[in-house]
Amino acid sequence: MSATTNVVADPVASAHVGRKSRRSVNTFPLVAPSVIVLVLWMIVPLAMTLWFSFQRYNLIVPTIQGFAGWENYEYLVTDPALWTAMKNTLLLVGWVLALTVALGVLLAILLDQDFWGRGVARLFVIAPFFIMPTVSALIWKNLLMHPVNGLFAWITSSLGLGRIDWFASLPLTSIIMIVAWQWVPFATLILLTAIQSLDEEQKEAARMDGAGPLAMFWFIILPHLGRAISVVIMIETIFFLSIFAEILVTTAGGPGLASTNLAFLIYQRALLEFDVGSASAGGVIAIILANIVAIFLVRSVARNLDA
Amino acid sequence: MSTTASYTVPSEAPAKAAPPAKKAMHPATKSKIIMTVIGWTVSLLVFFPIFWMILTSFKTEVEAVQTPPSLFFHPTVENYAIVQERADYFRFAMNSVVVSLVSTIAALILAVPASYAMAFFPKPRTKDLMLWMLSTKMLPPVGVLVPMYLLWRDLNLLDTRTGLIIIYTLVNLPIVVWMLYTFFKEVPKDILEAGRMDGASPKQELWHLLMPLSLPGIASTALLAIILTWNEAFWSLNLATSQAAPLPTFIASFSSPEGLFWSKLSAASTMAVAPILIFGWMSQRQLVRGLTFGAVK
């Protein structure tokens, strides 16, 4: 079993072996359908977004039409909302990544310890990952963070700290908390799997050499987790760049623009203000931002798969 | 001990399933008691919002907003009855079921042959192809929201199940291809070789050897796709607002005026997440391997 679970997805290595031992098979009809639909899925909307971003196009004012040049981009770039939204997007991604990785490492180490009922405890820890974002946002918004009747309000006021109106005074922080809660289980699950693949003998040897728990963590466990952490960061970033439901349900981007990220800004432009041109320009900017992030991420994944 | 990796992955079985050798090394000591206390405290803390939601769903509306919160009360299933009575719930739930099942099946139909070909007959460019597929996931959905909205409007796909099914099939396809690829790679090559010696065609090989052998992997890939689709909110909130709206939209509708009916909201939420939570718990062991595309053992 251990041999099979150790297989790392690596098409190149197997291509090497494969070419020698296999007859050649025409794989085109097998691969083509997936590739064709994905190409369409990528190219068509992308081309349309680019096209619209250079058009004057508002769904409620159909008389205004025509080529807009860089107008939509100028309008967006000079609009402070774009920069606030970009800053919020990056803050959101950065903080939630930091929180989920840090807490995920701690939780994974905790759940790797031997204790009674560990299997059931693990199920409890991973549960938030399976909760749909609209539900978790509403649960946190109402049952926990409500300024009057929420559980947090009761706890803080019992402690004499007064009641915090979370979404009014700490909107972005509140959303970071909710998203982090949803994604800590994912990080934990992956990191736990990585910790468990750590060689027992190596740990034993370190222990024999007199390594304390802290030294074990720094010199044995943490270096071993490098690859798992990069996988967590890559997958989470894909999802965090377009956080939407949590914002829609809790703050609707407010107060003001305090919790508006790029995804929410474009949604507002497109579906609330019907400004297709400006929303498309925003979409192009979102894609560029995501690609800048993705270049680094794909590189690190590619490295991981080679290793 | 290096083999432990394969069977101590997060397990539904309680701790007693741990290898006996380990137990002998660490007899039930004070440290184990302390670990148990810490472990359970932290786990329950993480789980608490879900527990609180379930608890609130059995309260009356008055009890739900009480401060200090009431822990002891006469549980009532009234909220569930009311949510059910709105009849709407089942339409939303039905949409969720149909959309996640059909889009998952569609993605599997497209992905199985592709993954099979890439796993067993790799070409020099296969790796680039797979990375490119993954990179389509990097495209933020919001970047293409506007054209998709207009396209779907013109194709009369707005607010239809078909419209959502097409989108989710495409959204999940790269992940499904990667997961299947990872699982196919784990099928012992000797068995396929033996089949080939006996004259099995690639098609027979796929249907009669590979599919049965990697059924657990295919099942957990399907489960992940269902979970992701069930919980996806961006496309459903923007492209299906009434007729074809799945559960995330239903729940989001509670955010506005009805937001203060907490126990009904909790009941509806519990109903919306229960099936997928159980699914997730059942498949968590396999999900890790699939989700990381085999990059983490």
Coordinates of C-alpha atoms in Angstrom, one line a residue:
Chain A
M1 CA 0.0 0.0 0.0
S2 CA 2.7 2.5 0.9
A3 CA 4.2 2.1 -2.5
T4 CA 1.0 3.0 -4.3
T5 CA 0.2 6.0 -2.1
N6 CA 3.6 7.3 -2.7
V7 CA 3.0 7.8 -6.4
V8 CA 3.4 11.4 -7.2
A9 CA 1.4 12.7 -10.2
D10 CA 4.2 13.1 -12.7
P11 CA 3.3 12.7 -16.3
V12 CA 6.9 13.2 -17.5
A13 CA 8.5 10.4 -15.5
S14 CA 5.9 8.0 -16.7
A15 CA 6.1 9.2 -20.2
H16 CA 9.6 8.0 -20.1
V17 CA 8.7 4.5 -19.0
G18 CA 5.6 4.5 -21.1
R19 CA 7.2 5.1 -24.4
K20 CA 9.4 2.1 -24.0
S21 CA 6.9 -0.5 -23.0
R22 CA 3.7 0.6 -24.8
R23 CA 2.4 0.4 -28.3
S24 CA 1.4 3.8 -29.6
V25 CA -2.3 4.6 -29.2
N26 CA -4.1 7.5 -30.7
T27 CA -5.2 9.3 -27.6
F28 CA -6.6 12.3 -29.5
P29 CA -10.3 11.3 -29.5
L30 CA -10.0 10.5 -25.7
V31 CA -8.4 13.8 -24.7
A32 CA -10.0 16.1 -27.3
P33 CA -13.5 16.6 -25.8
S34 CA -12.1 17.8 -22.5
V35 CA -9.6 20.1 -24.1
I36 CA -12.1 21.5 -26.6
V37 CA -14.7 22.4 -24.0
L38 CA -12.1 23.9 -21.7
V39 CA -10.6 26.0 -24.6
L40 CA -14.1 27.3 -25.4
W41 CA -14.8 28.0 -21.7
M42 CA -11.5 30.0 -21.5
I43 CA -11.4 31.8 -24.8
V44 CA -15.0 32.8 -25.5
P45 CA -15.9 34.7 -22.3
L46 CA -12.3 36.0 -22.1
A47 CA -12.5 37.5 -25.6
M48 CA -16.0 38.9 -24.8
T49 CA -14.8 40.5 -21.6
L50 CA -11.9 42.1 -23.5
W51 CA -14.3 43.3 -26.2
F52 CA -16.9 44.8 -23.8
S53 CA -14.2 46.5 -21.8
F54 CA -13.5 48.8 -24.8
Q55 CA -17.2 49.4 -25.4
R56 CA -19.7 51.9 -24.0
Y57 CA -22.3 49.5 -23.0
N58 CA -24.9 50.1 -20.3
L59 CA -27.9 47.8 -20.1
I60 CA -30.3 50.5 -18.9
V61 CA -29.1 53.1 -21.3
P62 CA -29.1 51.2 -24.6
T63 CA -28.8 54.4 -26.7
I64 CA -25.2 55.0 -25.6
Q65 CA -23.1 52.7 -27.6
G66 CA -19.8 52.4 -29.5
F67 CA -16.2 52.1 -29.1
A68 CA -15.0 53.6 -25.8
G69 CA -11.2 53.2 -26.2
W70 CA -9.6 53.2 -22.8
E71 CA -12.4 55.2 -21.3
N72 CA -13.7 52.4 -19.1
Y73 CA -10.2 51.7 -17.8
E74 CA -9.6 55.4 -17.2
Y75 CA -12.8 55.6 -15.4
L76 CA -12.0 52.6 -13.2
V77 CA -8.3 53.5 -12.6
T78 CA -9.2 57.0 -11.5
D79 CA -12.0 55.6 -9.3
P80 CA -10.6 55.2 -5.8
A81 CA -13.1 52.3 -5.4
L82 CA -10.9 50.1 -7.6
W83 CA -7.8 50.6 -5.5
T84 CA -9.7 50.1 -2.3
A85 CA -11.2 46.9 -3.7
M86 CA -7.7 45.7 -4.8
K87 CA -6.3 46.4 -1.4
N88 CA -9.1 44.6 0.2
T89 CA -8.7 41.6 -2.1
L90 CA -5.0 41.3 -1.3
L91 CA -5.6 41.8 2.5
L92 CA -8.3 39.2 2.5
V93 CA -6.2 36.7 0.6
G94 CA -3.1 37.4 2.7
W95 CA -4.7 37.3 6.1
V96 CA -6.8 34.2 5.5
L97 CA -3.8 32.4 4.0
A98 CA -1.6 33.3 7.1
L99 CA -4.3 32.3 9.5
T100 CA -5.3 29.1 7.9
V101 CA -1.7 27.9 7.4
A102 CA -0.6 28.9 11.0
L103 CA -3.7 27.4 12.6
G104 CA -3.7 24.5 10.2
V105 CA -0.1 23.5 11.3
L106 CA -1.0 23.7 15.0
L107 CA -4.2 21.8 14.5
A108 CA -2.5 19.1 12.4
I109 CA 0.1 18.6 15.0
L110 CA -2.5 18.4 17.7
L111 CA -4.6 15.9 15.8
D112 CA -1.5 13.8 15.1
Q113 CA -1.0 13.2 18.9
D114 CA -2.4 10.1 20.4
F115 CA -5.5 10.7 22.4
W116 CA -8.9 9.1 23.1
G117 CA -11.5 9.7 20.5
R118 CA -9.1 11.3 18.0
G119 CA -11.0 9.9 15.0
V120 CA -14.2 11.6 16.0
A121 CA -12.4 14.8 17.1
R122 CA -10.9 15.0 13.6
L123 CA -14.4 14.8 12.0
F124 CA -15.4 17.7 14.1
V125 CA -12.4 19.8 13.0
I126 CA -12.9 19.2 9.3
A127 CA -16.7 19.8 9.4
P128 CA -16.6 23.6 8.5
F129 CA -15.1 22.8 5.1
F130 CA -18.3 21.2 4.0
I131 CA -20.6 24.0 5.0
M132 CA -21.7 26.2 2.1
P133 CA -20.4 29.8 2.3
T134 CA -23.8 31.3 2.4
V135 CA -24.8 29.2 5.4
S136 CA -21.6 29.8 7.4
A137 CA -21.7 33.5 6.7
L138 CA -25.3 33.7 7.9
I139 CA -24.6 31.6 11.0
W140 CA -21.7 33.9 12.0
K141 CA -23.5 37.0 11.1
N142 CA -26.7 36.3 13.1
L143 CA -26.1 33.7 15.7
L144 CA -22.5 34.7 16.7
M145 CA -21.7 38.2 15.6
H146 CA -25.0 40.0 16.0
P147 CA -24.4 43.1 18.1
V148 CA -27.4 42.6 20.3
N149 CA -28.4 39.0 20.5
G150 CA -25.3 37.3 19.2
L151 CA -23.3 34.9 21.3
F152 CA -20.1 37.0 21.0
A153 CA -22.0 40.0 22.2
W154 CA -23.1 38.1 25.2
I155 CA -19.6 36.8 25.9
T156 CA -17.9 40.2 25.5
S157 CA -20.5 42.0 27.6
S158 CA -20.4 39.4 30.3
L159 CA -16.6 40.0 30.4
G160 CA -17.3 43.7 30.7
L161 CA -15.9 44.6 27.3
G162 CA -19.2 45.9 25.9
R163 CA -20.7 44.7 22.7
I164 CA -18.9 44.9 19.4
D165 CA -20.8 45.6 16.3
W166 CA -18.6 43.4 14.2
F167 CA -19.7 44.2 10.7
A168 CA -20.0 47.9 11.3
S169 CA -16.7 48.5 13.1
L170 CA -14.6 45.6 11.9
P171 CA -16.1 44.6 8.6
L172 CA -13.0 43.1 6.8
T173 CA -11.8 41.5 10.0
S174 CA -15.1 39.8 10.5
I175 CA -15.1 38.4 6.9
I176 CA -11.5 37.3 7.4
M177 CA -12.6 35.4 10.5
I178 CA -15.5 33.7 8.8
V179 CA -13.5 32.7 5.7
A180 CA -10.6 31.5 7.9
W181 CA -13.0 29.3 9.9
Q182 CA -14.2 27.7 6.7
W183 CA -10.8 27.0 5.4
V184 CA -8.7 26.0 8.4
P185 CA -10.1 22.5 8.2
F186 CA -8.8 22.1 4.6
A187 CA -5.3 23.2 5.6
T188 CA -5.4 20.9 8.7
L189 CA -6.5 17.9 6.6
I190 CA -3.7 18.3 4.1
L191 CA -1.0 19.1 6.6
L192 CA -2.1 16.3 8.8
T193 CA -1.7 13.9 5.9
A194 CA 1.7 15.2 5.3
I195 CA 2.8 14.9 8.9
Q196 CA 1.6 11.3 9.0
S197 CA 3.8 10.5 6.0
L198 CA 6.8 11.6 8.1
D199 CA 9.1 8.8 8.7
E200 CA 8.7 7.4 12.2
E201 CA 12.4 6.4 12.3
Q202 CA 13.5 9.9 11.5
K203 CA 11.4 11.2 14.4
E204 CA 12.7 8.5 16.6
A205 CA 16.3 9.2 15.7
A206 CA 15.8 12.9 16.4
R207 CA 14.3 12.0 19.8
M208 CA 17.3 9.8 20.5
D209 CA 19.6 12.7 19.8
G210 CA 17.8 14.6 22.5
A211 CA 15.7 16.9 20.4
G212 CA 13.0 18.5 22.4
P213 CA 9.4 19.0 21.1
L214 CA 10.3 22.5 19.9
A215 CA 13.4 21.4 18.1
M216 CA 11.5 18.6 16.5
F217 CA 8.9 21.0 15.2
W218 CA 11.5 23.5 13.8
F219 CA 14.0 21.0 12.3
I220 CA 12.0 17.9 11.5
I221 CA 8.3 18.7 11.1
L222 CA 8.2 22.1 9.6
P223 CA 10.8 21.4 6.8
H224 CA 8.8 18.3 5.9
L225 CA 5.6 20.3 5.5
G226 CA 7.0 22.7 2.9
R227 CA 5.4 20.9 0.0
A228 CA 2.1 20.5 1.7
I229 CA 2.0 24.2 2.7
S230 CA 2.7 25.2 -0.9
V231 CA -0.2 23.0 -2.1
V232 CA -2.5 24.5 0.5
I233 CA -1.5 28.1 -0.5
M234 CA -2.0 27.4 -4.2
I235 CA -5.5 25.9 -3.9
E236 CA -6.7 28.3 -1.3
T237 CA -5.5 31.3 -3.3
I238 CA -7.5 30.2 -6.3
F239 CA -10.6 30.3 -4.1
F240 CA -9.8 33.4 -2.0
L241 CA -9.2 35.7 -5.0
S242 CA -12.9 35.5 -5.7
I243 CA -14.5 35.4 -2.3
F244 CA -18.0 36.6 -2.9
A245 CA -20.9 34.9 -1.1
E246 CA -19.5 35.7 2.4
I247 CA -19.4 39.4 1.5
L248 CA -22.8 39.5 -0.2
V249 CA -24.5 37.9 2.7
T250 CA -22.9 39.8 5.6
T251 CA -21.8 43.4 4.7
A252 CA -22.7 43.8 1.0
G253 CA -19.3 45.4 0.7
G254 CA -19.9 48.0 3.3
P255 CA -19.8 50.1 5.3
G256 CA -18.8 52.3 2.4
L257 CA -16.2 50.2 0.6
A258 CA -14.6 48.8 3.7
S259 CA -15.2 45.2 2.8
T260 CA -15.6 45.4 -1.0
N261 CA -13.2 43.2 -2.9
L262 CA -12.6 43.0 -6.6
A263 CA -15.2 40.3 -7.1
F264 CA -17.8 42.2 -5.3
L265 CA -17.0 45.5 -7.0
I266 CA -17.5 44.0 -10.4
Y267 CA -20.7 42.3 -9.3
Q268 CA -22.0 45.7 -8.2
R269 CA -21.0 47.4 -11.5
A270 CA -22.4 44.6 -13.7
L271 CA -25.6 43.4 -12.0
L272 CA -26.6 46.4 -9.9
E273 CA -25.5 49.3 -12.0
F274 CA -25.8 47.4 -15.4
D275 CA -22.6 49.1 -16.5
V276 CA -21.2 46.3 -18.7
G277 CA -18.3 48.3 -20.1
S278 CA -16.9 49.3 -16.7
A279 CA -17.6 45.9 -15.2
S280 CA -15.7 44.2 -18.0
A281 CA -12.7 46.4 -17.5
G282 CA -12.8 45.5 -13.9
G283 CA -13.0 41.8 -14.9
V284 CA -9.9 42.2 -17.1
I285 CA -8.1 43.8 -14.2
A286 CA -9.2 40.9 -11.9
I287 CA -7.8 38.5 -14.5
I288 CA -4.5 40.3 -14.7
L289 CA -4.2 40.3 -10.9
A290 CA -5.1 36.6 -10.7
N291 CA -2.5 35.8 -13.4
I292 CA 0.3 37.7 -11.6
V293 CA -0.5 35.6 -8.5
A294 CA -1.0 32.5 -10.6
I295 CA 2.4 32.7 -12.3
F296 CA 4.1 32.3 -9.0
L297 CA 1.8 29.6 -7.9
V298 CA 1.9 27.4 -11.0
R299 CA 5.6 27.6 -10.9
S300 CA 5.7 26.3 -7.4
V301 CA 3.2 23.5 -8.2
A302 CA 5.2 22.5 -11.3
R303 CA 8.3 22.3 -9.1
N304 CA 6.4 20.1 -6.6
L305 CA 5.3 17.7 -9.3
D306 CA 8.8 17.4 -10.6
A307 CA 10.3 16.6 -7.2
Chain B
M1 CA 6.9 2.0 10.3
S2 CA 7.0 3.9 7.1
T3 CA 3.8 2.0 6.0
T4 CA 1.8 3.8 8.6
A5 CA 1.3 6.6 6.2
S6 CA -1.3 4.6 4.3
Y7 CA -3.5 3.6 7.1
T8 CA -3.2 6.4 9.7
V9 CA -4.6 9.0 7.3
P10 CA -7.4 10.9 9.0
S11 CA -9.7 8.1 9.9
E12 CA -13.3 7.9 10.9
A13 CA -12.4 5.0 13.1
P14 CA -11.8 6.1 16.7
A15 CA -8.3 6.0 18.1
K16 CA -8.5 2.3 19.0
A17 CA -7.7 1.6 15.4
A18 CA -4.2 2.9 15.9
P19 CA -1.5 0.3 15.5
P20 CA -1.1 -1.7 18.7
A21 CA 2.7 -1.2 18.7
K22 CA 2.1 2.5 19.2
K23 CA -0.2 1.8 22.1
A24 CA 2.4 -0.3 23.9
M25 CA 4.9 2.5 23.5
H26 CA 2.6 5.1 25.0
P27 CA 0.6 3.5 27.7
A28 CA -2.4 5.5 28.9
T29 CA -0.5 8.2 30.8
K30 CA -1.1 11.6 32.3
S31 CA 0.1 13.2 29.0
K32 CA -2.5 11.2 27.1
I33 CA -5.2 12.5 29.4
I34 CA -4.0 16.0 28.9
M35 CA -3.8 15.6 25.1
T36 CA -7.4 14.3 25.1
V37 CA -8.6 17.3 27.0
I38 CA -6.8 19.8 24.7
G39 CA -7.7 17.9 21.6
W40 CA -11.3 17.7 22.4
T41 CA -11.5 21.3 23.6
V42 CA -10.0 22.6 20.4
S43 CA -12.1 20.3 18.2
L44 CA -15.3 21.3 19.8
L45 CA -14.4 24.9 19.6
V46 CA -13.9 24.6 15.8
F47 CA -17.2 22.7 15.5
F48 CA -19.0 25.1 17.8
P49 CA -20.7 27.3 15.2
I50 CA -22.2 24.2 13.5
F51 CA -23.3 22.8 16.9
W52 CA -24.9 26.1 17.8
M53 CA -26.7 26.3 14.4
I54 CA -28.2 22.8 15.0
L55 CA -29.1 23.7 18.6
T56 CA -30.8 26.9 17.6
S57 CA -32.8 25.1 14.9
F58 CA -34.6 23.2 17.7
K59 CA -35.4 26.4 19.7
T60 CA -38.4 28.6 19.4
E61 CA -37.8 32.1 17.9
V62 CA -37.9 33.7 21.4
E63 CA -35.4 31.3 22.8
A64 CA -33.1 31.7 19.8
V65 CA -32.5 35.4 20.5
Q66 CA -32.4 35.2 24.3
T67 CA -29.5 36.6 26.2
P68 CA -28.0 34.9 28.1
P69 CA -28.4 32.1 25.5
S70 CA -30.5 29.3 26.7
L71 CA -28.7 25.9 26.7
F72 CA -31.6 24.0 28.3
F73 CA -34.9 24.2 26.5
H74 CA -37.7 22.0 25.2
P75 CA -36.5 21.1 21.8
T76 CA -39.1 21.6 19.1
V77 CA -39.1 20.4 15.5
E78 CA -41.6 23.1 14.6
N79 CA -39.0 25.1 12.6
Y80 CA -38.3 22.2 10.3
A81 CA -42.0 21.8 9.7
I82 CA -42.4 25.5 8.9
V83 CA -39.4 25.5 6.5
Q84 CA -40.8 22.4 4.9
E85 CA -44.2 24.0 4.6
R86 CA -42.9 26.8 2.6
A87 CA -42.6 24.1 -0.1
D88 CA -40.1 26.3 -1.7
Y89 CA -37.4 24.5 0.2
F90 CA -37.8 21.3 -1.8
R91 CA -37.7 23.1 -5.1
F92 CA -34.3 24.6 -4.1
A93 CA -33.1 21.3 -2.8
M94 CA -34.2 19.5 -5.9
N95 CA -32.3 22.1 -8.0
S96 CA -29.2 21.5 -6.0
V97 CA -29.5 17.7 -6.3
V98 CA -30.1 17.7 -10.0
V99 CA -27.5 20.3 -10.8
S100 CA -24.7 18.7 -8.7
L101 CA -25.5 15.1 -9.9
V102 CA -25.8 15.8 -13.6
S103 CA -22.8 18.2 -13.8
T104 CA -20.7 15.7 -11.9
I105 CA -21.7 12.9 -14.3
A106 CA -21.1 15.1 -17.3
A107 CA -17.6 16.0 -16.0
L108 CA -16.8 12.3 -15.3
I109 CA -17.9 11.3 -18.9
L110 CA -15.6 14.0 -20.3
A111 CA -12.7 13.4 -17.8
V112 CA -12.5 9.6 -17.6
P113 CA -11.2 9.0 -21.2
A114 CA -8.9 12.0 -21.0
S115 CA -7.4 11.0 -17.7
Y116 CA -7.0 7.4 -18.9
A117 CA -5.2 8.5 -21.9
M118 CA -2.9 10.9 -20.0
A119 CA -2.2 8.4 -17.2
F120 CA -1.4 5.4 -19.4
F121 CA -0.4 6.8 -22.8
P122 CA 1.5 10.0 -21.9
K123 CA 2.8 12.1 -24.7
P124 CA 5.6 14.6 -24.3
R125 CA 3.2 17.5 -23.9
T126 CA 0.9 15.8 -21.5
K127 CA 2.3 17.6 -18.5
D128 CA 1.9 21.0 -20.1
L129 CA -1.7 20.1 -21.0
M130 CA -2.5 19.2 -17.5
L131 CA -1.0 22.3 -16.1
W132 CA -2.9 24.3 -18.6
M133 CA -6.1 22.6 -17.5
L134 CA -5.4 23.5 -14.0
S135 CA -4.7 27.1 -15.0
T136 CA -8.2 27.5 -16.2
K137 CA -9.1 27.3 -12.5
M138 CA -7.0 30.4 -11.9
L139 CA -9.3 32.5 -14.1
P140 CA -11.4 34.3 -11.5
P141 CA -15.1 33.7 -12.3
V142 CA -15.8 37.4 -11.7
G143 CA -13.6 38.2 -14.6
V144 CA -15.9 36.5 -17.0
L145 CA -19.2 37.2 -15.2
V146 CA -20.4 39.8 -17.6
P147 CA -20.1 37.9 -20.8
M148 CA -21.4 34.7 -19.2
Y149 CA -24.4 36.6 -18.0
L150 CA -25.1 38.2 -21.4
L151 CA -24.4 34.9 -23.3
W152 CA -26.7 33.0 -21.0
R153 CA -29.3 35.6 -21.4
D154 CA -29.2 35.4 -25.2
L155 CA -29.1 31.6 -25.2
N156 CA -32.1 31.6 -22.7
L157 CA -30.0 29.7 -20.3
L158 CA -30.3 32.3 -17.5
D159 CA -32.1 30.8 -14.5
T160 CA -32.2 27.3 -15.9
R161 CA -30.8 24.1 -14.5
T162 CA -29.2 23.4 -17.9
G163 CA -27.3 26.7 -17.7
L164 CA -25.9 25.9 -14.3
I165 CA -25.1 22.3 -15.2
I166 CA -23.0 23.5 -18.2
I167 CA -21.1 26.0 -16.0
Y168 CA -20.4 23.5 -13.2
T169 CA -19.3 20.8 -15.5
L170 CA -16.7 23.2 -17.0
V171 CA -15.7 24.6 -13.6
N172 CA -15.1 21.2 -12.1
L173 CA -13.6 19.5 -15.1
P174 CA -9.9 20.4 -14.5
I175 CA -10.1 19.2 -10.9
V176 CA -11.9 16.0 -11.9
V177 CA -9.3 15.3 -14.6
W178 CA -6.5 15.8 -12.1
M179 CA -8.1 13.6 -9.4
L180 CA -8.8 10.8 -11.8
Y181 CA -5.3 11.0 -13.2
T182 CA -3.9 10.6 -9.6
F183 CA -6.1 7.6 -8.9
F184 CA -5.5 6.0 -12.2
K185 CA -1.8 6.2 -11.6
E186 CA -2.2 4.1 -8.5
V187 CA -3.6 1.2 -10.4
P188 CA -0.9 -1.5 -10.6
K189 CA 0.4 -1.6 -14.2
D190 CA 0.9 -5.3 -14.2
I191 CA -2.8 -6.0 -14.2
L192 CA -3.3 -3.8 -17.2
E193 CA -0.3 -5.3 -18.9
A194 CA -1.8 -8.8 -18.3
G195 CA -5.0 -7.7 -19.9
R196 CA -3.2 -6.3 -22.9
M197 CA -1.3 -9.6 -23.3
D198 CA -4.7 -11.3 -23.5
G199 CA -5.6 -9.0 -26.3
A200 CA -7.8 -6.4 -24.6
S201 CA -8.4 -3.3 -26.7
P202 CA -7.8 0.1 -25.0
K203 CA -11.6 0.4 -24.7
Q204 CA -12.0 -3.0 -23.1
E205 CA -9.0 -2.2 -20.9
L206 CA -10.7 1.0 -19.7
W207 CA -14.1 -0.5 -19.1
H208 CA -13.4 -3.9 -17.8
L209 CA -10.1 -3.4 -15.9
L210 CA -9.4 0.2 -15.0
M211 CA -12.9 1.3 -14.1
P212 CA -13.6 -1.5 -11.7
L213 CA -10.1 -1.2 -10.2
S214 CA -10.3 2.5 -9.6
L215 CA -13.9 2.6 -8.5
P216 CA -13.1 4.0 -5.0
G217 CA -11.1 6.8 -6.6
I218 CA -13.8 7.6 -9.1
A219 CA -16.4 7.6 -6.3
S220 CA -14.4 10.0 -4.2
T221 CA -13.8 12.2 -7.2
A222 CA -17.5 12.3 -7.9
L223 CA -18.1 13.1 -4.2
L224 CA -15.8 16.0 -4.3
A225 CA -17.3 17.4 -7.4
I226 CA -20.8 17.1 -5.8
I227 CA -19.6 18.8 -2.7
L228 CA -18.0 21.7 -4.6
T229 CA -21.1 22.1 -6.8
W230 CA -23.5 21.9 -3.9
N231 CA -21.7 24.6 -2.0
E232 CA -20.7 26.9 -4.9
A233 CA -22.4 30.2 -4.6
F234 CA -20.9 32.7 -7.1
W235 CA -22.5 31.4 -10.3
S236 CA -25.7 30.3 -8.7
L237 CA -26.3 33.6 -7.0
N238 CA -25.6 35.5 -10.2
L239 CA -27.1 33.3 -12.9
A240 CA -30.0 31.5 -11.2
T241 CA -32.1 33.7 -9.0
S242 CA -35.5 32.1 -8.9
Q243 CA -36.7 29.1 -11.0
A244 CA -33.4 27.1 -11.1
A245 CA -32.0 28.6 -7.9
P246 CA -30.2 26.0 -5.8
L247 CA -29.8 26.0 -2.0
P248 CA -27.1 28.7 -1.6
T249 CA -29.6 31.2 -3.1
F250 CA -32.3 29.9 -0.9
I251 CA -30.2 30.4 2.2
A252 CA -28.9 33.8 1.0
S253 CA -32.5 35.0 0.8
F254 CA -32.6 34.8 4.6
S255 CA -30.0 37.5 4.8
S256 CA -32.4 40.3 4.2
P257 CA -35.8 40.9 5.9
E258 CA -36.2 37.5 7.3
G259 CA -32.8 37.5 8.9
L260 CA -34.2 37.7 12.4
F261 CA -36.1 34.4 12.2
W262 CA -33.0 32.7 13.6
S263 CA -34.4 29.3 14.5
K264 CA -36.0 28.9 11.1
L265 CA -32.8 30.1 9.4
S266 CA -30.9 27.6 11.4
A267 CA -33.3 24.8 10.5
A268 CA -33.1 25.6 6.8
S269 CA -29.3 25.8 7.1
T270 CA -29.1 22.5 8.9
M271 CA -31.2 20.9 6.1
A272 CA -29.1 22.5 3.5
V273 CA -25.7 21.3 4.8
A274 CA -26.6 18.0 6.4
P275 CA -26.4 15.8 3.3
I276 CA -23.1 17.3 2.1
L277 CA -21.6 17.2 5.6
I278 CA -22.3 13.5 5.8
F279 CA -21.0 13.0 2.3
G280 CA -17.8 14.9 3.3
W281 CA -17.3 12.9 6.4
M282 CA -17.7 9.7 4.5
S283 CA -15.1 10.6 1.9
Q284 CA -12.6 12.7 3.7
R285 CA -9.9 10.1 3.7
Q286 CA -9.9 9.9 -0.1
L287 CA -10.5 13.6 -0.6
V288 CA -7.1 14.6 0.7
R289 CA -5.2 12.6 -1.8
G290 CA -7.4 13.8 -4.7
L291 CA -7.5 17.4 -3.6
T292 CA -3.7 17.7 -3.6
F293 CA -3.4 15.9 -6.9
G294 CA -1.1 13.4 -5.2
A295 CA 1.4 16.1 -4.4
V296 CA 1.0 15.3 -0.7
K297 CA 1.2 11.7 0.3

